[in-house]
Structure formats: C-alpha cells, structure tokens
Tab-separated table of C-alpha atoms and ligand atoms in Angstrom:
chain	number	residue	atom	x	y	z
A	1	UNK	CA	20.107	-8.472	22.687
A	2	UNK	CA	17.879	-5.860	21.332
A	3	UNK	CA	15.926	-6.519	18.090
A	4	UNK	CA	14.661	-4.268	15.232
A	5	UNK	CA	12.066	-5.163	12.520
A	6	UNK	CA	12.882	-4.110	9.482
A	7	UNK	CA	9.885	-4.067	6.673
A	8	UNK	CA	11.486	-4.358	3.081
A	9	UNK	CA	14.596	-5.539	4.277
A	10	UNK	CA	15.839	-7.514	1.309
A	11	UNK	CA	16.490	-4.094	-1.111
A	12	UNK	CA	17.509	-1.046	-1.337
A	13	UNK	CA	17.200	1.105	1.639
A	14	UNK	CA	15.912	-1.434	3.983
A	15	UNK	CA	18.337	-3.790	3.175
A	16	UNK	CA	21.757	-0.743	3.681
A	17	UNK	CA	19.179	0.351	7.229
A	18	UNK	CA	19.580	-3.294	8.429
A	19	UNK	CA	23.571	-3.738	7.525
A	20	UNK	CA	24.270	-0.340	9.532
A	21	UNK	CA	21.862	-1.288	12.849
A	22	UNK	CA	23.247	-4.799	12.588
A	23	UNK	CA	26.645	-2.925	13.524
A	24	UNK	CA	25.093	-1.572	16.343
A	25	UNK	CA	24.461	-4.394	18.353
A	26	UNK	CA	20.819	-4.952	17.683
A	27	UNK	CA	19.744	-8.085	16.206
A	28	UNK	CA	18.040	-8.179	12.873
A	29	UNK	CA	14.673	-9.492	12.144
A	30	UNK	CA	14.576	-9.172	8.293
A	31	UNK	CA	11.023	-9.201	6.330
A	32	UNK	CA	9.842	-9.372	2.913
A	33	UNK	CA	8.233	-11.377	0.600
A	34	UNK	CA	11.372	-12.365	-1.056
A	35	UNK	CA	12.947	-15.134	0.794
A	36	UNK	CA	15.982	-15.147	-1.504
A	37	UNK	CA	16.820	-11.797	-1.188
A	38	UNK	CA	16.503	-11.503	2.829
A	39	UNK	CA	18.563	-14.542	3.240
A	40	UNK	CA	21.394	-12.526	1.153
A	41	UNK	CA	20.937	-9.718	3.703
A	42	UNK	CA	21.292	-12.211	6.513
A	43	UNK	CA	24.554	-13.888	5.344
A	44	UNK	CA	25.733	-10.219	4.758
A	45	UNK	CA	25.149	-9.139	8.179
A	46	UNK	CA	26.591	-12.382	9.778
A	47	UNK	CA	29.471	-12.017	7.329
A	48	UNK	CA	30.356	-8.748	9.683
A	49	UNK	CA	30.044	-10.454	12.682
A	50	UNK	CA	26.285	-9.121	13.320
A	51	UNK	CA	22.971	-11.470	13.784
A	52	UNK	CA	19.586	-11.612	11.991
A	53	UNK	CA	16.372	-13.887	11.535
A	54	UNK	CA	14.904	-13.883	8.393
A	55	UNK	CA	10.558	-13.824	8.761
A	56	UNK	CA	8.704	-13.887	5.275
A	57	UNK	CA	5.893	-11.548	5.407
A	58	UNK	CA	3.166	-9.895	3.302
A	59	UNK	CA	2.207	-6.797	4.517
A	60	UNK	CA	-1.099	-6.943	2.590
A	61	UNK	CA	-1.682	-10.368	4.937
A	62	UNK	CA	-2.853	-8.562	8.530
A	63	UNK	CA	-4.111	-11.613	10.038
A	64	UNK	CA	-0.158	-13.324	9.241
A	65	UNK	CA	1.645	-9.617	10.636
A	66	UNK	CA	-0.623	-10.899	14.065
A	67	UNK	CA	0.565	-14.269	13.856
A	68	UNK	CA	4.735	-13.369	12.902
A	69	UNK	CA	4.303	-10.484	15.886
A	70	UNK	CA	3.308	-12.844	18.645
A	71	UNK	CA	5.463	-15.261	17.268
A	72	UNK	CA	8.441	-12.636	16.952
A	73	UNK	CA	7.480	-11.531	20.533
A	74	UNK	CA	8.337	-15.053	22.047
A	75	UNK	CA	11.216	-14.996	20.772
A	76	UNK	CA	13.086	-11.803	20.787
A	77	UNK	CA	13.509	-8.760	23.228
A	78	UNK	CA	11.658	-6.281	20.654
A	79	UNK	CA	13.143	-2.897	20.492
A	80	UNK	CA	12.702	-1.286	17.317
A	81	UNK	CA	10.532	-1.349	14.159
A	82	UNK	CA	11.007	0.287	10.350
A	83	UNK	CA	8.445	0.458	8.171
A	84	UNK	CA	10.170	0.736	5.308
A	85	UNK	CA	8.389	-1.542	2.545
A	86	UNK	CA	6.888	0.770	0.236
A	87	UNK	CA	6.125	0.840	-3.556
A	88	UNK	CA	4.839	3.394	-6.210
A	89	UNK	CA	3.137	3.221	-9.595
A	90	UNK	CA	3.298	6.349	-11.770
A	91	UNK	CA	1.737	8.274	-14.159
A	92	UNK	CA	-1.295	10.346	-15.065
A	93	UNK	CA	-3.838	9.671	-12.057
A	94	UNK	CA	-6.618	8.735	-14.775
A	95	UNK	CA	-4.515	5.869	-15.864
A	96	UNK	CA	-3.960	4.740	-12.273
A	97	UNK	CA	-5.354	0.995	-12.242
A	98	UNK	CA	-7.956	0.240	-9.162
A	99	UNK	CA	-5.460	-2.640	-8.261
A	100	UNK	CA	-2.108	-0.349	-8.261
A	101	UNK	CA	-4.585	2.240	-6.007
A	102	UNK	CA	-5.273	-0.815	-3.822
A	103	UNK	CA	-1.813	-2.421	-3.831
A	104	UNK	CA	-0.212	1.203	-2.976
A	105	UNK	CA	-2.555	1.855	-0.420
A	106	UNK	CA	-2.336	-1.293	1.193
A	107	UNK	CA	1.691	-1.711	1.469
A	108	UNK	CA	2.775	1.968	2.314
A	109	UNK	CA	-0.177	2.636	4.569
A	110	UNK	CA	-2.311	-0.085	5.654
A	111	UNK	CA	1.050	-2.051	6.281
A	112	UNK	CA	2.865	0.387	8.227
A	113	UNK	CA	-0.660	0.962	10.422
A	114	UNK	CA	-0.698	-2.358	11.001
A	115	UNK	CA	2.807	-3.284	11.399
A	116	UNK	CA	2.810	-1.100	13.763
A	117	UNK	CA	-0.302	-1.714	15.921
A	118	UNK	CA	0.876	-5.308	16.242
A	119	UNK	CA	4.280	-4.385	17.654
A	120	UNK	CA	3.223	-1.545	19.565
A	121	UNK	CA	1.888	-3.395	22.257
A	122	UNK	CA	5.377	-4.929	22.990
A	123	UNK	CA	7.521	-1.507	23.267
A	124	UNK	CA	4.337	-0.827	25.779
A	125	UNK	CA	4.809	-3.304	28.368
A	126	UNK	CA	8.761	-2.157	28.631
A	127	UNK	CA	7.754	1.654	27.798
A	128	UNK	CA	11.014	1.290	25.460
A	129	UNK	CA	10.719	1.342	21.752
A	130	UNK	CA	11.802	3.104	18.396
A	131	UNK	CA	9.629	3.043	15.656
A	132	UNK	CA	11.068	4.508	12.259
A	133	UNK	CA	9.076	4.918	9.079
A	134	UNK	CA	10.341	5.869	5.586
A	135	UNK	CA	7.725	8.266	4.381
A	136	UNK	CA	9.147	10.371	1.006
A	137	UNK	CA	9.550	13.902	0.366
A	138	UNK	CA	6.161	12.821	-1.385
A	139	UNK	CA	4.656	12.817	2.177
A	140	UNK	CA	6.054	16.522	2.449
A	141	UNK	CA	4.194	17.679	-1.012
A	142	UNK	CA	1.900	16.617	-3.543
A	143	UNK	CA	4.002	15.722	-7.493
A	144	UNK	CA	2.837	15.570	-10.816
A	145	UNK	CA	1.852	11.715	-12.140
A	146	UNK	CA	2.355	10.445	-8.534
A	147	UNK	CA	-1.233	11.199	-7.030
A	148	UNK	CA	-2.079	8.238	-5.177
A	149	UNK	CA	1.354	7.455	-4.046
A	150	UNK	CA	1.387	10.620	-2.535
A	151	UNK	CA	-1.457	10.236	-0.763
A	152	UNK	CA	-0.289	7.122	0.156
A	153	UNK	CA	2.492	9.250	1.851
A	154	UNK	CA	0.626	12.091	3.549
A	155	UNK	CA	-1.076	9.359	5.156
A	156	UNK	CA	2.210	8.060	7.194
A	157	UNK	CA	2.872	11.163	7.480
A	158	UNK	CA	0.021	11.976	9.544
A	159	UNK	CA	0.083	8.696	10.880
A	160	UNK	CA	3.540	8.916	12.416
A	161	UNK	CA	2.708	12.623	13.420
A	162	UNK	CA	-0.341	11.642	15.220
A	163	UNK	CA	1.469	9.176	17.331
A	164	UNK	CA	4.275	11.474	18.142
A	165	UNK	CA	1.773	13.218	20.143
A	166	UNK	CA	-0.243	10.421	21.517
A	167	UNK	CA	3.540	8.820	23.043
A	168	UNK	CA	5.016	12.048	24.195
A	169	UNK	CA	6.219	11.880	27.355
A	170	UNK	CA	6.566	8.023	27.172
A	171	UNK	CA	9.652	5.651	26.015
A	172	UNK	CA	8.443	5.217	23.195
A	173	UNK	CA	9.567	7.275	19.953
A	174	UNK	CA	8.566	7.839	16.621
A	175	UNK	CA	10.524	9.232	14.020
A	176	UNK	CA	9.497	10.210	10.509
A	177	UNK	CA	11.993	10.165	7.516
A	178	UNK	CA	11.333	11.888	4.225
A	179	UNK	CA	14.233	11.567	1.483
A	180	UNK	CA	14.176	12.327	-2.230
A	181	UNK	CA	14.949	9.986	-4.786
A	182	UNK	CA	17.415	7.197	-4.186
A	183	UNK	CA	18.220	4.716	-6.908
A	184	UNK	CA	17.027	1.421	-5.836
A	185	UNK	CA	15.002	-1.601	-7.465
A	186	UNK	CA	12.136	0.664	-6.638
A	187	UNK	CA	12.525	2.286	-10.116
A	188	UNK	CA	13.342	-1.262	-12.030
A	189	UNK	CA	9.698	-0.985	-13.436
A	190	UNK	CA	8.631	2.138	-14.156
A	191	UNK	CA	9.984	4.859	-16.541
A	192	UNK	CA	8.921	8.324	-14.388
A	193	UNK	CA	12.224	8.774	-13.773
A	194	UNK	CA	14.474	8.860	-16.434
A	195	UNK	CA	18.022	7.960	-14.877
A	196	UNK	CA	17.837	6.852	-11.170
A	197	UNK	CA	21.459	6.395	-10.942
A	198	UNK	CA	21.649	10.314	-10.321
A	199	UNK	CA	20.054	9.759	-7.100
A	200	UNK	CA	21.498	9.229	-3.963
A	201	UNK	CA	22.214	5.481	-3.012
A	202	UNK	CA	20.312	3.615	-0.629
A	203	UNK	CA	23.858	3.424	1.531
A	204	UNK	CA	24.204	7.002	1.507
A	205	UNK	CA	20.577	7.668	2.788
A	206	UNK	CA	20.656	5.061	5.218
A	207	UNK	CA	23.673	6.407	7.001
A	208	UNK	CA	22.230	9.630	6.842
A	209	UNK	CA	18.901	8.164	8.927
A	210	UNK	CA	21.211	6.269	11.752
A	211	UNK	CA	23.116	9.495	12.390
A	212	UNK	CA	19.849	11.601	12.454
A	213	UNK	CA	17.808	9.060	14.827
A	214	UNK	CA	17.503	11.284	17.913
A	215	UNK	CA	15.084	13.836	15.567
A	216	UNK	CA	11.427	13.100	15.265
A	217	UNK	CA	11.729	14.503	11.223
A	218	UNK	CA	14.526	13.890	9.354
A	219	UNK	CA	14.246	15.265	5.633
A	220	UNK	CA	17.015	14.127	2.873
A	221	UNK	CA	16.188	16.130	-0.405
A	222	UNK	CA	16.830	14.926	-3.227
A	223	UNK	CA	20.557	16.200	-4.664
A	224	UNK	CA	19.576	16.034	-8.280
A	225	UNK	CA	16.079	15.107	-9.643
B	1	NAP	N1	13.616	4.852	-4.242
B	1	NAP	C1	13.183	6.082	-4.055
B	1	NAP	O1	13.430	6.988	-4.891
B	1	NAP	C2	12.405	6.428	-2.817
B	1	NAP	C3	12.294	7.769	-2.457
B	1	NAP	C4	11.601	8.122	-1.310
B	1	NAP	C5	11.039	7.140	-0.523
B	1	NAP	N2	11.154	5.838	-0.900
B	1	NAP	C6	10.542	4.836	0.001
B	1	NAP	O2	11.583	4.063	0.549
B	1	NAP	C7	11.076	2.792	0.929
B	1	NAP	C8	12.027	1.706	0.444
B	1	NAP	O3	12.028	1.706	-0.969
B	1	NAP	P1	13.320	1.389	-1.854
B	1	NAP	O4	13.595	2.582	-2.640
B	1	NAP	O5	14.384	0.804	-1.011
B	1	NAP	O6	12.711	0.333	-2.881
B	1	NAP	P2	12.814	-1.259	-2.982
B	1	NAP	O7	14.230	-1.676	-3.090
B	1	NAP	O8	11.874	-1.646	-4.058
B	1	NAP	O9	12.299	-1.745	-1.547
B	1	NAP	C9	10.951	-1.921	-1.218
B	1	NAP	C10	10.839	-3.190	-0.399
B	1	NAP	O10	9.484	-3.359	0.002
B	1	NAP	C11	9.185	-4.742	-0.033
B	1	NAP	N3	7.759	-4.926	-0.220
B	1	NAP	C12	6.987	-4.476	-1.241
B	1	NAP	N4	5.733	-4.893	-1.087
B	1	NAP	C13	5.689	-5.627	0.065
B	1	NAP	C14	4.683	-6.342	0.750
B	1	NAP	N5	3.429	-6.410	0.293
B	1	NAP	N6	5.010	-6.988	1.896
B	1	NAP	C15	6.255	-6.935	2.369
B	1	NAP	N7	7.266	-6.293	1.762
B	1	NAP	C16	6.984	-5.652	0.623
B	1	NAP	C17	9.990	-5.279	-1.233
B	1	NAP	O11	10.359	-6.631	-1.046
B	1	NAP	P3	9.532	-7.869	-1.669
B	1	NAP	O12	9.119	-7.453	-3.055
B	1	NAP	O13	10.477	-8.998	-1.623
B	1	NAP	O14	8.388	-8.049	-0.735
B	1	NAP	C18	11.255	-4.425	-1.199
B	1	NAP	O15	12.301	-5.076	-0.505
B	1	NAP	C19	9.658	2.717	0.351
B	1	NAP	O16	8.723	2.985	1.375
B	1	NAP	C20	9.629	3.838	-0.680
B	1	NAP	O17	8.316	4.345	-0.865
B	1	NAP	C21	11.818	5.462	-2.016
C-alpha cells in the first residue's frame, strides 16, 4: 500500500489532508510534535476503515527527519509527502523577535527543504512520487505586519518552483498550493486577524487540494478576509 507523509498532521489542514487521502487508499504516516493530537487523527482515520502510523517529529531537528526517513523507508512503500507544518507570528516587522524570525524560518522553510531532501531520494529509486507543499497566498504577495512570514513563503515558493523544473520529465511531481485564510489553531495565538471563523475551514480547503492534485499551482483565495 502506498504511503504519504503528512507534516502537521495533527491540526487543521493537515489533519482534514490526511482524513481525505486516507480514503484513497494510501496509508497515513502522521507527524507532529504533538503526540496526542496525531494519535486522534489516527483513531479517526481507522475509525473509517483507513490506516496510519503516527511518527513524532520536529522539523527544527534535521539530524531526527534523517533518522525517521530511513526508518520510515524500511518500513513503508513511500509515495507521497506534504509539507504542510507551518506557523506565523505577526505584527510590525520591528517588533518581530530574533527567535519568532528563527522559529518561522526554520519550520516553513528549512523544514520543508529538508523534509523533502530526505524523502526525495526514495520517490528516486522508483521514479514515482508526489510531493505537495502548503505555501499561502503569502507566497503569492508580500502583506502588511506579516514580513518575515512572507518571506518565509516566497521561499517555498521558489523552492517548489525550482524543483518543478529540475523533475520535469521524470515521475516525480511537485505541486504548490497557495490558499487564503482558513480558520484553524493557527490563529489561537495571535490577534492579526480579528475573526478567523469567516475563513474557509480546513475541510473545505483540503477537499479543494485533493480534487486539484493533477495542477502544479493550485491557488484558493481567501472568500472573506
Ligand atoms: N490558517 C491559515 O489561515 C493559513 C493560510 C494559508 C496557509 N496556511 C499554512 O497552512 C499550513 C497548515 O497550517 P494550519 O492553518 O492548519 O495551522 P495549524 O493547525 O496550526 O497546523 C500547523 C501544524 O504544524 C505543526 N508544527 C508546527 N511546528 C512544527 C515543528 N517544528 N515540527 C513539526 N510540526 C510542526 C503543528 O503541530 P505541533 O505543534 O503539534 O508540532 C500543527 O499541527 C501552514 O504551513 C500554514 O502556514 C495557513
């Protein structure tokens, strides 16, 4: 059975991405740092009759993404990745802290760059491999108060563009999805936006991705901001 990483998995869009592939057939390899949460997605998925393996994982930890990708690779017939663990801090870029620079540099970009040059090697051997990864309309165009987040955003951007042409002409895709605000936990701690329940769910994007795989760009704007 095929398997698909999922980065994030325990929340919000990663967690609604992994409960619609689960339905088609692939098996789910769930990470996170949150045990609790990815476990929850598990039992959810096997609920409906799908499968999943739950691997804790810090993206800022490259030498552990080695270690869980070999490990992973043993184990599973690797098909797919999503790098969809992201986060955001907000706000005028002079009050942007060196360590939520650092922390939003290292999950969005060095995570998904690294993620993804530890599985990549995999999808080579069987020239077969989808590799998905949840940019933002951020990674489209630069906002007020979110500076370095966008940044952190053009880079995947670039980075997923970049390998779109390196790949072409082999098995192995990249796709690059850029969607507006959806309410998820990602706005639990921050006040830039004032009511995130006017956003599109997680569910709602999610489907929108699966039926939209076979593009390389798939853009979701917002419906209200
Ligand atoms: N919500 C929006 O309005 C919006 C809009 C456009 C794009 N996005 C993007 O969509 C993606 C998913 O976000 P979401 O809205 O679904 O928010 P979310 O529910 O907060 O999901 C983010 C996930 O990333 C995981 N994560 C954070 N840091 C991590 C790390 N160091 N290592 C491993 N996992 C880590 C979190 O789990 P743990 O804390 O358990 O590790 C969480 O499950 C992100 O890339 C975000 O930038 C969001």
């Amino acid at each position: 059975m095929k398997a698909i990483i999922v980065t994030g998995a325990g929340t919000g869009l990663g967690k609604e991405l992994s409960l619609l592939l689960s339905k088609q057939d692939y098996h789910m390899i769930l990470t996170g740092r949150t045990e609790d949460k990815l476990n929850d997605v598990k039992k959810q998925i096997e609920q409906s009759g799908g499968s999943a393996t739950v691997m804790p994982l810090d993206l800022r930890n490259i030498e552990d993404i080695k270690e869980k990708a070999l490990l992973l690779s043993k184990k599973h017939e690797l098909y797919g990745l999503v790098n969809n663990a992201g986060l955001g801090y907000f706000g005028p870029f002079s009050e942007t802290s060196d360590t939520e620079i650092e922390e939003m540099f290292q999950t969005n970009v060095f995570g998904t760059i690294h993620m993804t040059k530890a599985i990549l090697p995999y999808f080579e051997q069987i020239d077969e491999g989808l590799i998905l990864n949840i940019v933002s309309t951020a990674g489209l165009r630069g906002k007020k108060n979110e500076a370095v987040y966008c940044s952190s955003k053009f880079a995947v951007r670039g980075f997923t563009e970049s390998l779109q042409k390196e790949y072409e002409g082999t098995g192995i895709r990249f796709v690059a999805a850029y969607m507006g605000g959806m309410n998820t936990p990602f706005w639990d701690e921050s006040e830039h936006v004032s009511d995130p329940t006017r956003f599109r769910s997680a569910s709602e994007v999610a489907k929108i991705i699966i039926d939209n795989l076979e593009k390389a760009e798939i853009v979701i704007e917002s419906k209200k901001s």
